[in-house]
Short mmCIF file of N, CA and C in Angstrom, two decimals:
data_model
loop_
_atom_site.label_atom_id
_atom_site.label_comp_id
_atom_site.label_asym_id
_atom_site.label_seq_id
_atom_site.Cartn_x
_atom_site.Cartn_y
_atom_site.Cartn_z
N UNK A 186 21.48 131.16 157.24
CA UNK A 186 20.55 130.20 156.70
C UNK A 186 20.37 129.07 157.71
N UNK A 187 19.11 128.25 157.99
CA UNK A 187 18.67 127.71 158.76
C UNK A 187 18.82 126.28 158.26
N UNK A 188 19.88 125.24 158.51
CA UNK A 188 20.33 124.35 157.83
C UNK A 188 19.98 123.17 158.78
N UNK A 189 18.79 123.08 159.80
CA UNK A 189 18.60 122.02 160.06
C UNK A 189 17.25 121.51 159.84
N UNK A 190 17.33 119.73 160.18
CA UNK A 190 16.78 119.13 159.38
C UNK A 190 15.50 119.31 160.09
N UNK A 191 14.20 119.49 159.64
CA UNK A 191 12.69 119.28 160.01
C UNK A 191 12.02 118.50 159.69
N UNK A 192 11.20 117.87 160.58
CA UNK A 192 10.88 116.52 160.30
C UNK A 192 9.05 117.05 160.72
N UNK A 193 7.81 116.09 160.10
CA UNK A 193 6.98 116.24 160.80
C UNK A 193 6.49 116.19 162.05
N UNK A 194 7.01 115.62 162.69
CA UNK A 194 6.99 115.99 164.16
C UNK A 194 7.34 117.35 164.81
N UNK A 195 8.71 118.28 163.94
CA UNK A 195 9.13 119.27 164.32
C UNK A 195 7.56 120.55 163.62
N UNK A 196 7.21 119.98 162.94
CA UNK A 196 5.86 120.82 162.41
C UNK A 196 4.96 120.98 163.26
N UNK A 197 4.73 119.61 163.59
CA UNK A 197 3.38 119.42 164.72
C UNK A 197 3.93 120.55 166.10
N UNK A 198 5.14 120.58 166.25
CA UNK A 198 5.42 121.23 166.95
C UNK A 198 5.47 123.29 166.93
N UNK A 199 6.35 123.05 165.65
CA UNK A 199 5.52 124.80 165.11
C UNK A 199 3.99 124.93 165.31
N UNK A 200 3.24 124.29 164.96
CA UNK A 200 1.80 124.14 164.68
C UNK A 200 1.22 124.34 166.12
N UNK A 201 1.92 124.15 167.89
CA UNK A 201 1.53 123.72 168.95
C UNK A 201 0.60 123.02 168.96
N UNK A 202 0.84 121.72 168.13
CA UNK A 202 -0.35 120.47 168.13
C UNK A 202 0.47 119.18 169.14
N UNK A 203 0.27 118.21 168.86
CA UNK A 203 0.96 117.43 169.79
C UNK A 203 1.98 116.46 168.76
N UNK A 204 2.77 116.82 169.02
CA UNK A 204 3.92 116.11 168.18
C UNK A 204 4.63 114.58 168.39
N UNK A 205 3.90 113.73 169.26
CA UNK A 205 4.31 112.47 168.96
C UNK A 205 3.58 111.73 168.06
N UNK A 206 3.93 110.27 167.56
CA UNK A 206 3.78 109.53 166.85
C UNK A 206 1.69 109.65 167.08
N UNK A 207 1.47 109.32 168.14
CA UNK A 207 -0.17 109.04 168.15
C UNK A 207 -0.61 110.04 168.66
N UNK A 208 -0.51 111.15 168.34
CA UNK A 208 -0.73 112.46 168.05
C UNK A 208 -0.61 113.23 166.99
N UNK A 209 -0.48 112.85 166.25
CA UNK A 209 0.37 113.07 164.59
C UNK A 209 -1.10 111.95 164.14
N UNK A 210 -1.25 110.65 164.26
CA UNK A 210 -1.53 109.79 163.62
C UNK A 210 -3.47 110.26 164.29
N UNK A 211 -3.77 110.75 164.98
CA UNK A 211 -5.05 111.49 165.59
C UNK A 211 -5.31 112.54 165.18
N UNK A 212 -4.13 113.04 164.90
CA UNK A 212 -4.70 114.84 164.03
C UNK A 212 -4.77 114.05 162.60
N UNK A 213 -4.21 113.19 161.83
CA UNK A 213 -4.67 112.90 160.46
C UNK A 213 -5.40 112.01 160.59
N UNK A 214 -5.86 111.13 161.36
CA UNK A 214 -6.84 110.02 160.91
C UNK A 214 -8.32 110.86 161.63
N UNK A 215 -8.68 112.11 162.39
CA UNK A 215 -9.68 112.91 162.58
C UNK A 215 -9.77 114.33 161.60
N UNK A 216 -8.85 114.65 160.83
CA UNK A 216 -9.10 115.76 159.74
C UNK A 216 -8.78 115.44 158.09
N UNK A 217 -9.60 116.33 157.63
CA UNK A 217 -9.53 115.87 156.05
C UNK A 217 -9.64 117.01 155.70
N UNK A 218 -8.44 117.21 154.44
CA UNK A 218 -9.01 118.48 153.03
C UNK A 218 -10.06 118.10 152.50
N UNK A 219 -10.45 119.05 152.06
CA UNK A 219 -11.56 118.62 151.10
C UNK A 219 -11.00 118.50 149.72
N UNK A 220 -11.71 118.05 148.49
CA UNK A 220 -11.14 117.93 147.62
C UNK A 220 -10.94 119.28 146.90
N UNK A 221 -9.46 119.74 146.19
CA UNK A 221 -9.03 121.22 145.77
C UNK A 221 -8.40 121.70 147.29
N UNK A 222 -8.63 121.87 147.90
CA UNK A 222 -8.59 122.85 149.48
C UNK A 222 -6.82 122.68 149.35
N UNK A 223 -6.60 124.20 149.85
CA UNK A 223 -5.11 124.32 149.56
C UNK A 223 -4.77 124.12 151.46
N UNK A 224 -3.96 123.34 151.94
CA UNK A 224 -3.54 123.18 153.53
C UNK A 224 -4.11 124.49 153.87
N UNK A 225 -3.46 125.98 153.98
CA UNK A 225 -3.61 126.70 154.57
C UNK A 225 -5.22 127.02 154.76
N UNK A 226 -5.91 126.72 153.40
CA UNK A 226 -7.10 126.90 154.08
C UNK A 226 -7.67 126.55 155.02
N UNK A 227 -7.75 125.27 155.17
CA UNK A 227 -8.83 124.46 155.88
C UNK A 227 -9.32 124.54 157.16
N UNK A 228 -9.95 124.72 157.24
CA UNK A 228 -11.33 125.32 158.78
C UNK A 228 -10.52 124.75 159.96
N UNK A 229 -9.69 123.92 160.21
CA UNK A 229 -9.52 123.45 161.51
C UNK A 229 -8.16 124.23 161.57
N UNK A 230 -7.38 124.86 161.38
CA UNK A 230 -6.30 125.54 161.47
C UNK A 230 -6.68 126.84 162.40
N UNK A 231 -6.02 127.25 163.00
CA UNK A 231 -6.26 129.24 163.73
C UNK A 231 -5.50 129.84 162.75
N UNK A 232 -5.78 130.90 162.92
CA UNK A 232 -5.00 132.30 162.18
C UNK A 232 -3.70 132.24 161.85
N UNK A 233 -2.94 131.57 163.07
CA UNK A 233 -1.10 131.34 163.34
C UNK A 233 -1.21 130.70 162.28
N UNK A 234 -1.50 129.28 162.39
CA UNK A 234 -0.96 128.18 162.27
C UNK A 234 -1.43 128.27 160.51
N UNK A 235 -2.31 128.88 160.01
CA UNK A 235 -2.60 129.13 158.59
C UNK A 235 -1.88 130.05 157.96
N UNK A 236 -1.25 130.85 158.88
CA UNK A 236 -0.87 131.97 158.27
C UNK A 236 1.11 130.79 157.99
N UNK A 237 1.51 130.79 159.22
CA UNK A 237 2.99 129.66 158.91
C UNK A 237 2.46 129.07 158.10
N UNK A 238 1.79 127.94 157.40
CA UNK A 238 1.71 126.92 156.29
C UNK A 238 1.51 128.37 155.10
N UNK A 239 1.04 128.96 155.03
CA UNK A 239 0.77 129.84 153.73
C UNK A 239 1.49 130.13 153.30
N UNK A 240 2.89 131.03 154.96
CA UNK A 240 4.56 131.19 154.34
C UNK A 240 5.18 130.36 153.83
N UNK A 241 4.92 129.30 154.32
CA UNK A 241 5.94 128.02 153.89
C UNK A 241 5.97 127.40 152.94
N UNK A 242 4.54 127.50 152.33
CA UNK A 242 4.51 127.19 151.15
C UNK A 242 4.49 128.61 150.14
N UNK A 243 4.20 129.06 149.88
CA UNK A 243 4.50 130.25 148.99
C UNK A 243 6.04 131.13 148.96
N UNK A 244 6.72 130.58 150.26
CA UNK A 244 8.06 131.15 150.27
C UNK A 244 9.03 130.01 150.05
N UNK A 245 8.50 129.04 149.56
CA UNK A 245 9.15 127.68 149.64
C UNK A 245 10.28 127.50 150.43
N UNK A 246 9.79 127.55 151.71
CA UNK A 246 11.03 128.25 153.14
C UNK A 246 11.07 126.26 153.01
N UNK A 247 12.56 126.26 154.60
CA UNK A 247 12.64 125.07 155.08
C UNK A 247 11.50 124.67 155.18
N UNK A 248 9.88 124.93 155.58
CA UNK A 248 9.52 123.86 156.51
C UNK A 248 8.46 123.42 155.12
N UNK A 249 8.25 123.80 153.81
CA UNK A 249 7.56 123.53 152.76
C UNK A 249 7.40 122.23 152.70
N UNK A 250 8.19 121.53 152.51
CA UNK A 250 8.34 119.71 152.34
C UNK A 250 7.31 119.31 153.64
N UNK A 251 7.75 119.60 154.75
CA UNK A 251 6.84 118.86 155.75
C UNK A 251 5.31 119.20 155.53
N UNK A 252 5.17 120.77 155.26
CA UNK A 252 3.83 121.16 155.04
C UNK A 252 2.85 120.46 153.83
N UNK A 253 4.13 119.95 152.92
CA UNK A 253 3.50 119.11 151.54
C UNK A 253 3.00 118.01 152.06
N UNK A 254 4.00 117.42 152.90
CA UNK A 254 3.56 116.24 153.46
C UNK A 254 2.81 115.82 154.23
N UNK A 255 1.95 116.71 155.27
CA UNK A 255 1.18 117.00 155.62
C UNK A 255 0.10 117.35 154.74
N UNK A 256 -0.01 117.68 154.09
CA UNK A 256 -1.28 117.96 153.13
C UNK A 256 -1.67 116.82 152.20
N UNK A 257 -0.29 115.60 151.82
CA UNK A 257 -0.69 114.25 151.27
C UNK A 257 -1.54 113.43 152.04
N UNK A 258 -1.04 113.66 153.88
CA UNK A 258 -1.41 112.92 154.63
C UNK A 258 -3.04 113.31 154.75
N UNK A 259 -3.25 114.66 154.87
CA UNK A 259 -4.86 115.03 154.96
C UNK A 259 -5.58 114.58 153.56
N UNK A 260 -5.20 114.43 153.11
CA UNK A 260 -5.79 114.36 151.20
C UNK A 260 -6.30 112.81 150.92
N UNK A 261 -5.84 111.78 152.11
CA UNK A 261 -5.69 110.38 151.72
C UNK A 261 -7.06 110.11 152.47
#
């Protein structure tokens, strides 16, 4: 079992997006869910990176929490 801690930054990093602070704060203040839109959907994702959030949330694996949190952050 995979017992360490993941943080959003370690996401941005699964994701191969750019994982510092103003890179994190540029991918959410330039993308938005729409209203209903489940994370994995949403048009700006590739194939990978929709397909990991889909596992993560439906397998409620480690990285679920960050992916939630990420999806509050797009939603605001």
């Amino acid at each position: 079992m995979d017992t360490s801690h993941h943080s959003l930054s370690a996401l941005f990093d699964q994701l191969g997006l750019p994982s510092d602070k103003s890179g994190i704060e540029r991918f959410v203040t330039s993308h938005r869910l729409a209203v209903g839109q489940l994370l994995p959907d949403a048009p700006f994702w590739n194939k990978a990176q929709s397909a990991f959030l889909r596992d993560a949330l439906l397998e409620d694996s480690d990285w679920a929490e960050e992916a939630d949190e990420l999806a509050v952050l797009l939603s605001k």
